[in-house]
Short mmCIF file of C-alpha atoms and ligand atoms in Angstrom, two decimals:
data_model
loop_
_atom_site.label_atom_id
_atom_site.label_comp_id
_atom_site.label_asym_id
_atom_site.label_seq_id
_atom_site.Cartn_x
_atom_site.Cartn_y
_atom_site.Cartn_z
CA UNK I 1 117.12 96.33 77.92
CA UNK I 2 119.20 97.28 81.35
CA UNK I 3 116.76 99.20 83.83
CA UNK I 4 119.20 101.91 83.84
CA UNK I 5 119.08 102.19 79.91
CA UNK I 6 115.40 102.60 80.69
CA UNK I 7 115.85 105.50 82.87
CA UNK I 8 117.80 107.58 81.06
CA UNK I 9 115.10 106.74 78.11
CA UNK I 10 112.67 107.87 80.35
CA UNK I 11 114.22 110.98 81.36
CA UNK I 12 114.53 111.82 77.71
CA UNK I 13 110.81 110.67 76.97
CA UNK I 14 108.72 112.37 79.64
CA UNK I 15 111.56 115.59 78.90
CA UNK I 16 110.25 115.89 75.19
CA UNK I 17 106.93 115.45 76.21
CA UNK I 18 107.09 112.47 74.25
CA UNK I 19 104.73 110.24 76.75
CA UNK I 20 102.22 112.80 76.06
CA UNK I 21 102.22 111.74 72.18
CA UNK I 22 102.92 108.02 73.37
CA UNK I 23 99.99 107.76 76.29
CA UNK I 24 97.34 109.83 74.50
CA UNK I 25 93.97 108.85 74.80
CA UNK I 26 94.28 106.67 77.80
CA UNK I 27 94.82 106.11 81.38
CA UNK I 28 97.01 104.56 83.09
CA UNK I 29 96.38 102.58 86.43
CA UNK I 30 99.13 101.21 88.83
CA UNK I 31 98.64 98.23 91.97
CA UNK I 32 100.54 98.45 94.71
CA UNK I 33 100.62 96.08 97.71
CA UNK I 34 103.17 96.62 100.55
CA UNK I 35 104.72 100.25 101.40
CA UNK I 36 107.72 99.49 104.17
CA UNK I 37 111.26 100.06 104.72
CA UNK I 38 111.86 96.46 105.04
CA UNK I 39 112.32 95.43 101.88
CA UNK I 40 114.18 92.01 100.66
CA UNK I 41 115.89 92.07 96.99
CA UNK I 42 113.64 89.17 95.60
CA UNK I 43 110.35 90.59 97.24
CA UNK I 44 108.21 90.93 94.66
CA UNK I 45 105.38 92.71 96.41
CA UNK I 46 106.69 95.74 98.38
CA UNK I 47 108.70 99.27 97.74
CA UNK I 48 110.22 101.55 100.26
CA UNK I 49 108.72 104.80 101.97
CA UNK I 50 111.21 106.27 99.73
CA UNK I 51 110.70 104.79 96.48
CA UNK I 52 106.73 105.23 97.26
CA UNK I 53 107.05 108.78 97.08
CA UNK I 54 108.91 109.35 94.57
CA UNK I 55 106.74 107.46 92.29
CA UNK I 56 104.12 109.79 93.61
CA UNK I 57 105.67 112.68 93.29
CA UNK I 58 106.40 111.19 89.29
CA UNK I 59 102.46 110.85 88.74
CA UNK I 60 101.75 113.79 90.27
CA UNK I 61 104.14 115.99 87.85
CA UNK I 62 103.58 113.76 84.59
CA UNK I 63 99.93 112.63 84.88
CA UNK I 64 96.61 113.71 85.73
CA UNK I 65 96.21 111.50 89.29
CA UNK I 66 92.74 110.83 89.31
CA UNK I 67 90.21 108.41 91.83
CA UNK I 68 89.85 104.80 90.21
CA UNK I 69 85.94 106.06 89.85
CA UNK I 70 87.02 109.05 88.09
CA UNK I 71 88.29 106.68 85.18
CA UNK I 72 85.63 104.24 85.21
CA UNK I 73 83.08 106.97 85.39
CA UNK I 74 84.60 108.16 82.06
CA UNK I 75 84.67 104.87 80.42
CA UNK I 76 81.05 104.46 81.51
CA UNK I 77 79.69 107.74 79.80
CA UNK I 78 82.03 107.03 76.47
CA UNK I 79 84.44 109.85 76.89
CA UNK I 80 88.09 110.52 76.42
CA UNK I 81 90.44 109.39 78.20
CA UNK I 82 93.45 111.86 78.71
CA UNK I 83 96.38 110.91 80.48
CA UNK I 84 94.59 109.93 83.76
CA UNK I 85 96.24 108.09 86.47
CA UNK I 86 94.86 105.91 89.34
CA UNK I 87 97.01 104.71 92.53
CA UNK I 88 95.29 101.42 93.60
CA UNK I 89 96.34 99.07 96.69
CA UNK I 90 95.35 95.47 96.98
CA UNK I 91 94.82 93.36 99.96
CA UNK I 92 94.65 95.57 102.92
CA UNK I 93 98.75 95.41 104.37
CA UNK I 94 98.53 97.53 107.23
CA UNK I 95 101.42 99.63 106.08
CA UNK I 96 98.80 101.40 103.66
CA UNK I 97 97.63 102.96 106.06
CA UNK I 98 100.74 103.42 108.52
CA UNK I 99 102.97 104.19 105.81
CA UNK I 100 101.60 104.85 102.19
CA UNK I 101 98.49 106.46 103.20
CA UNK I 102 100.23 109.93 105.00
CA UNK I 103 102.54 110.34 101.73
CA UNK I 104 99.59 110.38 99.05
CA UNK I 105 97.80 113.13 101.89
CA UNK I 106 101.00 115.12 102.00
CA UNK I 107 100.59 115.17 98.11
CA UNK I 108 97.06 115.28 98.03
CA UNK I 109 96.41 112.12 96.23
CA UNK I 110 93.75 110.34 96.05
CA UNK I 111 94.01 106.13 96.07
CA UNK I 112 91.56 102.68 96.22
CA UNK I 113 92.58 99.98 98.59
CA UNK I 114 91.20 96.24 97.76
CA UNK I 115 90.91 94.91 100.38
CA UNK I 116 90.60 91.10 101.56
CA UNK I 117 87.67 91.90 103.50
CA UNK I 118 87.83 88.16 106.22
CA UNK I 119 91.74 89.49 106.43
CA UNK I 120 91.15 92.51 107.88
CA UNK I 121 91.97 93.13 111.87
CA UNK I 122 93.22 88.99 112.15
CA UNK I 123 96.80 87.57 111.96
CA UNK I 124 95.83 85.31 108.78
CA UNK I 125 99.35 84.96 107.08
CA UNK I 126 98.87 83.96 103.11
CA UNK I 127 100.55 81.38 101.32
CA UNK I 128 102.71 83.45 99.95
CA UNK I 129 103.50 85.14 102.98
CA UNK I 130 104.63 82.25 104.99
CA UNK I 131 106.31 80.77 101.86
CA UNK I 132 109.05 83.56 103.13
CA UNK I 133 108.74 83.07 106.68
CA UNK I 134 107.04 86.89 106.64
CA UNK I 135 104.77 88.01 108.68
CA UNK I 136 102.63 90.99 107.49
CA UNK I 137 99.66 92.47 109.23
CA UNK I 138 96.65 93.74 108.10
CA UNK I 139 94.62 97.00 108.61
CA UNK I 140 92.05 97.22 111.07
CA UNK I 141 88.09 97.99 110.06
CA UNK I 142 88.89 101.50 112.20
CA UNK I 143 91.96 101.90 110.12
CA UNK I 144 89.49 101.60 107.12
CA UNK I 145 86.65 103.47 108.24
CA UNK I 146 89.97 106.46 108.60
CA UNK I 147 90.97 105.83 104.94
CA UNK I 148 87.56 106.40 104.28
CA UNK I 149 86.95 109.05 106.32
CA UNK I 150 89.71 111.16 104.70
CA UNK I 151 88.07 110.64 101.12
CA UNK I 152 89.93 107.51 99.97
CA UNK I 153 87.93 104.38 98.28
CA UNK I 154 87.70 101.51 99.32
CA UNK I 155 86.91 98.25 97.05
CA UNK I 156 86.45 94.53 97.42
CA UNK I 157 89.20 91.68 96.51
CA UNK I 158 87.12 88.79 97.44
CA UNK I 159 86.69 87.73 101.63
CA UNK I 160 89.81 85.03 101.46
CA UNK I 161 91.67 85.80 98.21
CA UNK I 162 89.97 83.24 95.89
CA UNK I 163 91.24 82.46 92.84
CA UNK I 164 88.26 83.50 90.69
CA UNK I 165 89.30 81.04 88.20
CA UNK I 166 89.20 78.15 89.96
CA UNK I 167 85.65 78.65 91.96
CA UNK I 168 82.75 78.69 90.83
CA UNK I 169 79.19 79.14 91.55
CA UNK I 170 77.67 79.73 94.70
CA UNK I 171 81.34 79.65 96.37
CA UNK I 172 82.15 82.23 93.42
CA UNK I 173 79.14 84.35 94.43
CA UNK I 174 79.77 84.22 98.20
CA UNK I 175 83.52 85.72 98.24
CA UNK I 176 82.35 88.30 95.35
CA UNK I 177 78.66 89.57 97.48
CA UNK I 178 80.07 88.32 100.41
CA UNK I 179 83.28 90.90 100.36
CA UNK I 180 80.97 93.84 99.13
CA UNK I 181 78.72 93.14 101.90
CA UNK I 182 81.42 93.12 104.71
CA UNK I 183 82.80 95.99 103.63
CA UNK I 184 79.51 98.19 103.26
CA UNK I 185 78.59 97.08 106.60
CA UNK I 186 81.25 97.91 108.33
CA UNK I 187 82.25 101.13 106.46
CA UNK I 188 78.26 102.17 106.28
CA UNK I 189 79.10 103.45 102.87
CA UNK I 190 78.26 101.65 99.45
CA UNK I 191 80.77 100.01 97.52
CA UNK I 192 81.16 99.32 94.06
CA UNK I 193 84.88 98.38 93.21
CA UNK I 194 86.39 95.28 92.60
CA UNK I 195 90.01 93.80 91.56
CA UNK I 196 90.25 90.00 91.36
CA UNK I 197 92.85 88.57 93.43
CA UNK I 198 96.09 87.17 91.52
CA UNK I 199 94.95 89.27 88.54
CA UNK I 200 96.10 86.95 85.88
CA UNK I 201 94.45 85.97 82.65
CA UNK I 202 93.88 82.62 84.42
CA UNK I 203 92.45 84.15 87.70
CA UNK I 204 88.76 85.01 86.84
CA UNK I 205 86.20 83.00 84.77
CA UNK I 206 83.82 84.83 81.94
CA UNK I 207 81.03 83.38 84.37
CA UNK I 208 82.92 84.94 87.26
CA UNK I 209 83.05 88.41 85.93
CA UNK I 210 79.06 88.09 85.41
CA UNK I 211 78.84 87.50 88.80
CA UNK I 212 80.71 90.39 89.80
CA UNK I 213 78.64 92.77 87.12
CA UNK I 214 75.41 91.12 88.79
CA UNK I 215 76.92 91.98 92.51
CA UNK I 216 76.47 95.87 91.45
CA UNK I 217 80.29 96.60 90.72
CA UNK I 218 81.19 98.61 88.09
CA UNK I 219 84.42 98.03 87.56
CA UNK I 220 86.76 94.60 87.60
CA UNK I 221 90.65 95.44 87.75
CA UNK I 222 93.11 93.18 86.38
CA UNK I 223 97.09 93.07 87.49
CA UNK I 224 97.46 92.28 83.61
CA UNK I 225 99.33 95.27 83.20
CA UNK I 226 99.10 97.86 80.49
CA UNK I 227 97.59 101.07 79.92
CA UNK I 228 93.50 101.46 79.38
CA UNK I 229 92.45 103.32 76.34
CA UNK I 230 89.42 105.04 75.13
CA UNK I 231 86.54 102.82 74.72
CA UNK I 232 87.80 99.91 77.25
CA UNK I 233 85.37 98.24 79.34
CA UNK I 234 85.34 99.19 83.06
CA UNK I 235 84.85 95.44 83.32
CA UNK I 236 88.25 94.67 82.15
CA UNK I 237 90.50 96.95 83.44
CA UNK I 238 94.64 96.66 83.80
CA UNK I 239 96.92 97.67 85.82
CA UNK I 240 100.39 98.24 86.21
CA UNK I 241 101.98 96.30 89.36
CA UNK I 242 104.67 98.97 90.84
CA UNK I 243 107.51 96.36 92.95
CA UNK I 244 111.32 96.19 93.04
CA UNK I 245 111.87 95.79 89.63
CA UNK I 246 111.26 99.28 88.90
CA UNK I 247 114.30 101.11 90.60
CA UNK I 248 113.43 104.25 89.48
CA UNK I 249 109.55 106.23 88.47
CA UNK I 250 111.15 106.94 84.80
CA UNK I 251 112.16 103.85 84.47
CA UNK I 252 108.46 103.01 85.45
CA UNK I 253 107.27 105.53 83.04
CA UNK I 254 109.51 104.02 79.58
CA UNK I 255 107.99 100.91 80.39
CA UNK I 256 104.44 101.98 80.34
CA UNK I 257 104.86 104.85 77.75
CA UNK I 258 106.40 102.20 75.72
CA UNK I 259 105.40 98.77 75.96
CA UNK I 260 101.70 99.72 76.08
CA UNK I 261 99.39 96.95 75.43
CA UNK I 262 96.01 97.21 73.97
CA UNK I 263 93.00 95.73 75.56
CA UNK I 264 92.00 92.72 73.98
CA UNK I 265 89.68 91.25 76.40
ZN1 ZN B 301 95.68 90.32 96.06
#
């Protein structure tokens, strides 16, 4: 179906009050990565300033915009869900912080950033960064210890971006410890959310997400996509990847009110 067939079906949907019928009973959690003006037609990973906000403001008016905790918290006592929504980041891009972090203050909105915690403050340039000749950097430890400051969370993605399927072990256990342990040291705070990096079926091992249950998290976010119902595990959480592809929030919106998927894992 055309994306702009989608946004008029969204318009009508979240209108009616439809989604409300559609999305009850669960919560919905979205990944972003990149927030910046520069923004190439086949980059998959960033939105615009623009484009950021008015997602935001789209939450904001059609969901509940809750902390990542909020929801897990929730899934750990049994209850409800109703129509939550959590704004996650992964990675650390320094535009969070420039960029994406003053529009979710203007709207009051809370947020998680996962963040690669041997990235931070160095010019390390992924794969898939120099793949496009882009250069990206990171935020700083003061930049984090800000976010934090101001009441965001902040949550662990592994120290170099592992692929969670492919290690194992003690080299498992050292970027899953090791990037909770970087991060409470130099945030002095505790931490106890984690998203896997790549966040594909393929990415983490059943003997990898024991690891990261035995490293005190309490929570283990997917980019499977989505919504979470009632009764999920915190351990096996999706989310919704927000990029290019979505041109406008109620186009966003049909697809998740929609094409929800049920948690199988
Ligand atoms: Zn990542």
């Amino acid at each position: 179906m055309r994306r702009a067939i989608k946004r008029l079906l969204g318009r009508t949907l979240f209108a009616s009050r439809l989604d409300a019928l559609l999305l009850r009973s669960s919560a919905v959690i979205v990944a972003f990565h990149r927030v910046q003006d520069t923004v190439e037609p086949d980059d998959g990973l960033t939105v615009s300033a623009r484009m950021f906000e008015r997602h935001c403001r789209f939450f904001r008016r059609h969901f509940r915009v809750v902390r990542l905790r909020d929801i897990v918290e929730k899934l750990e006592r049994g209850e409800r869900l109703d129509r939550e929504l959590a704004i996650t980041f992964d990675d650390g891009y320094r535009d969070n912080f420039e960029t994406a972090a003053p529009v979710l203050e203007k709207l009051s909105l809370p947020a998680t950033f996962f963040t690669v915690t041997k990235w931070i403050g160095t010019d390390v340039v992924p794969w898939w960064d120099r793949e496009r000749a882009a250069c990206h950097p990171w935020m700083t430890w003061d930049q984090l210890r800000t976010l934090h400051r101001k009441g965001f969370d902040l949550g662990a993605h592994t120290q170099t971006h592992a692929d969670l399927g492919r290690l194992s072990g003690a080299e498992a256990q050292r970027e899953i410890v090791g990037a909770r342990l970087d991060l409470e040291r130099e945030i002095g705070a505790p931490v106890d959310l984690f998203a896997y990096p790549y966040g594909g079926a393929s990415h983490l091992t059943d003997a990898n997400r024991e690891l990261v249950k035995a490293a005190g998290f309490r929570c283990c976010c997917s980019g499977l996509g989505g919504v979470t119902p009632t009764g999920s595990s915190p351990f096996h959480l999706r989310r919704i990847p927000v990029s290019l592809w979505h041109e406008s929030p109620h186009q966003f919106g049909f697809e998740v009110a929609v094409g929800r998927t049920p948690v199988t894992a």
